Coordinates of C-alpha atoms in Angstrom, one line a residue:
M1482 CA 118.7 105.4 75.4
N1483 CA 120.3 102.0 75.4
I1484 CA 119.2 100.1 78.8
L1485 CA 120.3 96.9 79.9
I1486 CA 118.1 94.9 82.3
A1487 CA 119.4 92.2 84.5
G1488 CA 116.4 90.0 85.6
G1489 CA 114.5 91.1 82.7
T1490 CA 112.4 88.0 82.1
G1491 CA 111.0 88.1 85.6
L1492 CA 107.6 89.8 86.5
I1493 CA 109.0 93.1 86.7
G1494 CA 111.5 93.0 84.2
R1495 CA 109.1 91.8 81.7
H1496 CA 106.7 94.7 82.3
L1497 CA 109.2 97.2 82.6
A1498 CA 110.9 96.3 79.3
V1499 CA 107.7 96.6 77.4
Q1500 CA 107.1 100.1 79.0
L1501 CA 110.7 101.3 78.0
H1502 CA 110.4 99.9 74.6
A1503 CA 107.1 101.8 74.2
S1504 CA 109.1 104.9 75.1
E1505 CA 111.4 104.3 72.3
H1506 CA 114.2 102.9 74.3
Q1507 CA 116.5 100.1 72.9
V1508 CA 116.2 97.4 75.6
F1509 CA 118.7 94.6 76.1
G1510 CA 118.7 91.7 78.5
L1511 CA 120.9 88.9 80.2
S1512 CA 120.2 85.4 80.2
R1513 CA 121.7 82.0 80.7
Q1514 CA 120.4 80.8 77.3
P1515 CA 120.5 84.0 75.3
K1516 CA 117.7 84.1 72.5
A1517 CA 115.6 86.8 70.9
I1518 CA 112.5 87.7 73.3
P1519 CA 110.4 90.6 72.3
P1520 CA 110.6 93.4 73.2
F1521 CA 114.3 93.0 73.8
T1522 CA 116.7 94.1 71.1
R1523 CA 119.0 91.3 72.1
M1524 CA 119.9 88.9 75.2
F1525 CA 123.6 88.8 76.2
A1526 CA 124.8 85.7 77.8
W1527 CA 125.8 85.4 81.2
D1528 CA 126.2 83.0 84.2
P1529 CA 126.3 85.2 87.4
D1530 CA 127.0 82.3 89.8
R1531 CA 130.3 81.9 88.0
H1532 CA 130.8 85.7 87.4
I1533 CA 130.6 85.2 83.7
I1534 CA 129.3 87.8 81.3
D1535 CA 129.5 88.8 77.8
Q1536 CA 131.5 92.0 77.9
D1537 CA 129.7 93.6 75.1
A1538 CA 126.7 93.7 77.4
T1539 CA 127.9 96.6 79.1
T1540 CA 129.2 98.3 76.1
N1541 CA 127.6 101.5 74.9
I1542 CA 124.8 101.0 77.6
D1543 CA 123.3 104.2 78.9
V1544 CA 121.4 102.8 82.0
V1545 CA 121.7 99.4 83.8
I1546 CA 118.7 97.9 85.8
N1547 CA 119.5 95.4 88.2
L1548 CA 116.5 93.2 89.1
A1549 CA 118.1 89.9 89.1
G1550 CA 117.5 87.4 92.1
K1551 CA 116.0 84.1 92.8
S1552 CA 112.3 84.1 93.7
L1553 CA 111.7 84.4 97.5
S1554 CA 108.3 82.5 97.2
D1555 CA 109.3 79.6 94.8
N1556 CA 110.5 77.1 97.4
R1557 CA 110.5 76.1 101.1
W1558 CA 113.1 78.3 103.1
T1559 CA 115.7 75.8 103.9
N1560 CA 118.9 77.0 105.1
A1561 CA 120.5 76.1 101.6
N1562 CA 117.6 77.8 99.8
Q1563 CA 118.1 81.1 101.9
Q1564 CA 121.7 81.2 101.1
E1565 CA 120.8 80.7 97.4
M1566 CA 118.3 83.7 97.6
I1567 CA 121.3 85.8 98.9
N1568 CA 124.0 84.6 96.6
S1569 CA 121.9 84.9 93.7
R1570 CA 121.4 88.6 94.3
V1571 CA 124.9 89.4 95.3
N1572 CA 126.6 87.4 92.6
A1573 CA 124.4 88.9 90.0
T1574 CA 125.2 92.4 91.1
L1575 CA 129.1 91.8 91.7
T1576 CA 129.2 90.3 88.1
L1577 CA 127.6 93.6 86.6
Y1578 CA 130.0 95.5 88.9
E1579 CA 133.1 93.6 87.6
A1580 CA 132.0 94.1 84.0
L1581 CA 131.4 97.8 84.5
K1582 CA 134.6 98.1 86.2
A1583 CA 136.5 96.5 83.4
N1584 CA 134.8 98.5 80.6
D1585 CA 135.9 102.0 79.7
S1586 CA 132.4 102.7 78.5
K1587 CA 130.4 103.3 81.8
P1588 CA 126.6 104.0 81.9
S1589 CA 125.3 107.3 83.3
L1590 CA 122.8 105.6 85.6
Y1591 CA 122.5 102.4 87.6
I1592 CA 119.1 101.2 89.0
G1593 CA 119.1 98.5 91.7
A1594 CA 116.1 96.6 93.3
S1595 CA 115.9 95.8 97.1
A1596 CA 112.7 95.2 99.1
V1597 CA 110.9 96.8 102.0
G1598 CA 111.6 93.3 103.8
Y1599 CA 114.8 95.3 104.7
Y1600 CA 112.8 96.8 107.6
P1601 CA 111.7 95.4 111.1
T1602 CA 108.3 94.3 111.5
E1603 CA 108.1 94.4 115.4
N1604 CA 106.3 97.7 115.0
P1605 CA 103.9 97.4 111.8
Q1606 CA 102.9 101.1 112.2
A1607 CA 106.5 102.4 112.3
N1608 CA 106.2 104.1 108.7
H1609 CA 109.6 103.3 108.1
V1610 CA 111.9 105.8 106.3
E1611 CA 114.9 105.2 104.0
T1612 CA 117.5 105.9 106.9
D1613 CA 115.9 103.3 109.4
P1614 CA 118.1 100.6 110.5
P1615 CA 117.4 97.1 109.0
S1616 CA 115.8 94.0 110.4
D1617 CA 118.3 91.3 111.7
K1618 CA 116.0 88.6 110.4
F1619 CA 116.6 86.8 107.1
L1620 CA 114.7 89.2 104.8
G1621 CA 116.4 92.4 106.4
Q1622 CA 119.9 90.8 106.0
C1623 CA 119.3 89.6 102.6
C1624 CA 118.5 93.3 101.5
V1625 CA 121.6 94.5 103.4
Q1626 CA 123.9 92.2 101.6
W1627 CA 122.1 93.1 98.4
E1628 CA 122.3 96.8 98.9
E1629 CA 126.0 96.5 99.9
A1630 CA 126.7 94.8 96.6
H1631 CA 124.7 97.7 94.8
A1632 CA 126.9 100.1 96.5
T1633 CA 130.1 98.5 94.6
V1634 CA 128.7 99.9 91.4
S1635 CA 128.2 103.5 92.8
S1636 CA 131.6 103.3 94.0
L1637 CA 132.7 103.5 90.4
G1638 CA 131.2 107.0 90.1
I1639 CA 127.9 106.0 88.5
R1640 CA 124.7 107.7 89.7
S1641 CA 122.6 104.9 91.5
A1642 CA 119.1 104.7 92.7
I1643 CA 118.1 101.9 94.8
F1644 CA 114.4 101.1 95.2
R1645 CA 113.0 99.0 98.3
I1646 CA 110.1 97.5 96.5
G1647 CA 106.8 96.5 98.5
V1648 CA 104.2 93.7 97.5
V1649 CA 103.7 94.2 93.6
L1650 CA 100.0 93.9 92.5
S1651 CA 100.3 92.3 88.9
K1652 CA 97.8 90.2 87.2
E1653 CA 100.6 88.3 85.6
G1654 CA 102.0 86.9 88.8
G1655 CA 103.1 87.5 92.3
A1656 CA 100.8 87.8 95.1
F1657 CA 97.7 89.1 93.3
P1658 CA 96.7 86.1 91.3
L1659 CA 97.4 83.7 94.2
L1660 CA 95.0 85.7 96.6
Y1661 CA 92.4 86.7 94.0
K1662 CA 91.7 82.9 92.9
P1663 CA 90.2 81.9 96.0
V1664 CA 88.3 85.1 96.5
K1665 CA 86.6 84.6 93.1
L1666 CA 85.3 81.2 94.4
G1667 CA 83.9 82.9 97.4
L1668 CA 86.6 81.6 99.7
G1669 CA 88.2 84.9 100.6
A1670 CA 89.7 85.1 104.2
A1671 CA 92.2 87.0 106.2
L1672 CA 95.7 85.5 106.7
G1673 CA 96.7 85.3 110.4
T1674 CA 95.4 88.3 112.4
G1675 CA 94.8 90.1 109.2
R1676 CA 96.3 93.3 110.9
Q1677 CA 99.7 92.8 109.4
V1678 CA 100.5 95.9 107.1
L1679 CA 100.7 95.3 103.4
P1680 CA 103.1 97.9 101.7
W1681 CA 101.6 97.3 98.2
I1682 CA 102.3 99.0 94.8
H1683 CA 100.8 98.8 91.3
I1684 CA 103.2 97.2 88.9
D1685 CA 102.6 100.2 86.5
D1686 CA 103.5 102.5 89.2
L1687 CA 106.4 100.5 90.2
C1688 CA 107.7 100.5 86.5
R1689 CA 107.4 104.2 86.2
M1690 CA 109.4 104.7 89.4
L1691 CA 111.9 102.5 88.2
S1692 CA 112.4 104.4 84.9
W1693 CA 111.8 107.7 86.8
P1694 CA 115.5 108.2 87.2
I1695 CA 116.2 108.0 83.5
N1696 CA 115.0 111.5 82.8
N1697 CA 115.5 113.0 86.3
T1698 CA 119.2 113.4 87.1
R1699 CA 118.6 114.5 90.5
V1700 CA 117.1 111.4 91.6
H1701 CA 119.8 109.2 93.3
G1702 CA 120.1 107.3 96.7
T1703 CA 117.5 104.9 98.1
Y1704 CA 113.8 105.1 97.9
N1705 CA 110.9 103.1 99.2
A1706 CA 108.8 101.9 96.4
A1707 CA 105.1 101.6 97.8
S1708 CA 102.0 103.2 97.7
P1709 CA 101.2 106.3 100.0
N1710 CA 98.4 104.3 101.2
P1711 CA 99.4 101.1 102.7
T1712 CA 96.8 98.6 103.9
T1713 CA 96.2 95.5 106.0
Q1714 CA 96.1 92.1 104.8
L1715 CA 92.4 92.0 106.0
E1716 CA 91.5 95.1 104.0
F1717 CA 93.3 93.7 101.0
S1718 CA 91.3 90.6 101.1
R1719 CA 88.1 92.4 101.5
A1720 CA 89.0 94.8 98.5
L1721 CA 89.5 91.8 96.4
A1722 CA 86.2 90.2 97.5
K1723 CA 84.5 93.6 96.6
V1724 CA 86.0 93.7 93.1
A1725 CA 85.0 90.1 92.6
G1726 CA 81.4 90.6 93.7
K1727 CA 81.7 87.8 96.3
P1728 CA 81.1 87.8 100.0
H1729 CA 83.9 88.0 102.5
F1730 CA 82.7 86.2 105.6
L1731 CA 85.0 83.2 106.2
P1732 CA 87.1 82.9 109.5
A1733 CA 90.6 84.0 109.2
V1734 CA 93.2 81.3 108.1
P1735 CA 95.2 80.6 111.4
A1736 CA 98.8 81.5 111.5
F1737 CA 99.8 78.1 112.8
L1738 CA 98.3 76.5 109.8
L1739 CA 100.1 78.9 107.6
K1740 CA 103.3 78.1 109.2
I1741 CA 102.7 74.4 108.9
V1742 CA 101.9 74.7 105.0
L1743 CA 104.5 77.4 104.2
G1744 CA 107.3 76.8 106.8
R1745 CA 109.7 79.7 107.5
K1746 CA 108.5 81.5 104.4
A1747 CA 105.1 82.0 106.2
V1748 CA 106.5 85.5 107.5
I1749 CA 106.0 87.0 103.9
V1750 CA 102.1 86.8 104.6
L1751 CA 102.1 87.0 108.3
E1752 CA 104.4 90.0 108.9
G1753 CA 104.7 93.4 107.4
S1754 CA 105.2 97.1 108.2
S1755 CA 104.3 100.4 106.9
V1756 CA 106.9 102.2 104.8
S1757 CA 107.0 105.8 103.8
C1758 CA 107.2 107.2 100.3
A1759 CA 107.7 110.9 101.4
K1760 CA 111.2 110.9 99.7
C1761 CA 110.0 109.8 96.3
L1762 CA 107.0 112.3 96.4
T1763 CA 109.4 115.1 97.7
D1764 CA 111.7 114.4 94.7
G1765 CA 109.0 114.8 92.3
F1766 CA 107.3 111.3 91.6
T1767 CA 103.7 111.0 91.2
F1768 CA 101.7 107.8 91.6
V1769 CA 98.9 107.0 89.5
H1770 CA 97.3 104.1 91.4
T1771 CA 96.9 105.3 95.0
D1772 CA 93.3 103.7 95.8
L1773 CA 93.6 100.0 96.7
E1774 CA 90.1 99.0 95.3
E1775 CA 90.6 100.9 92.0
S1776 CA 93.9 99.3 91.6
C1777 CA 92.5 95.8 92.1
Q1778 CA 89.7 96.8 89.7
N1779 CA 92.3 97.8 87.1
L1780 CA 94.1 94.5 87.3
V1781 CA 90.8 92.4 86.7
E1782 CA 89.5 94.3 83.7

């Protein structure tokens, strides 16, 4: 199949592109500075902030996968940066929608990303399902606007699957290297109380889940993309220490200190809630990495 990935040069997109290419799909990407980047067959030009896209990008495409959006962890959360995080997701999605609407050649499937930050964190053990209401805080409202933009694509009659993604464990970026580095030095410690829930997913499982709807036509709607065995931040830190063969005895890093260092962004590490993956399991998805310690070991080998 011909598959177009928006956000294909990010952590998840790169891994997914390799996996899809290995499955003998033709993988295309979008970039402000298009140039050949293996394993992409071709990179098409776009500027989603200005709603500009090479119309050829959506021609003869079977599947569109939209992962595009400014990283939530790169900068401090000022009002301007928070609005940019929302705009980058909404503008990218609406740019794809406009291109697909204008093109007589429509894909049979649209796959979009969202995040478990959609859900409230006031009750960490709530085990949220996809029909639960969103949080009224920044992360929740960012996801709401993102998913509303995704809905414009499904309004074109294209089968759509939206995945609310948990904390992605990958050795190539994201939370895992940042947390594993101090642990390797024997400096592992819980963050805040350590009781906050961490709904994690191994990047291999995530990419398998994102490609799952391609060969399963009954898969549609919204799914939580997180392991069936969520953990806490303290348990995660201890698992990293065990894999690294290091002690885990330091006192927790106080929440107030994290708030000073990270500002508003501290909620990423200080808050979390459990989410249910029952829907994807019922619809036939099978996880490979369900044990946290095994998953961490896999990533350091």
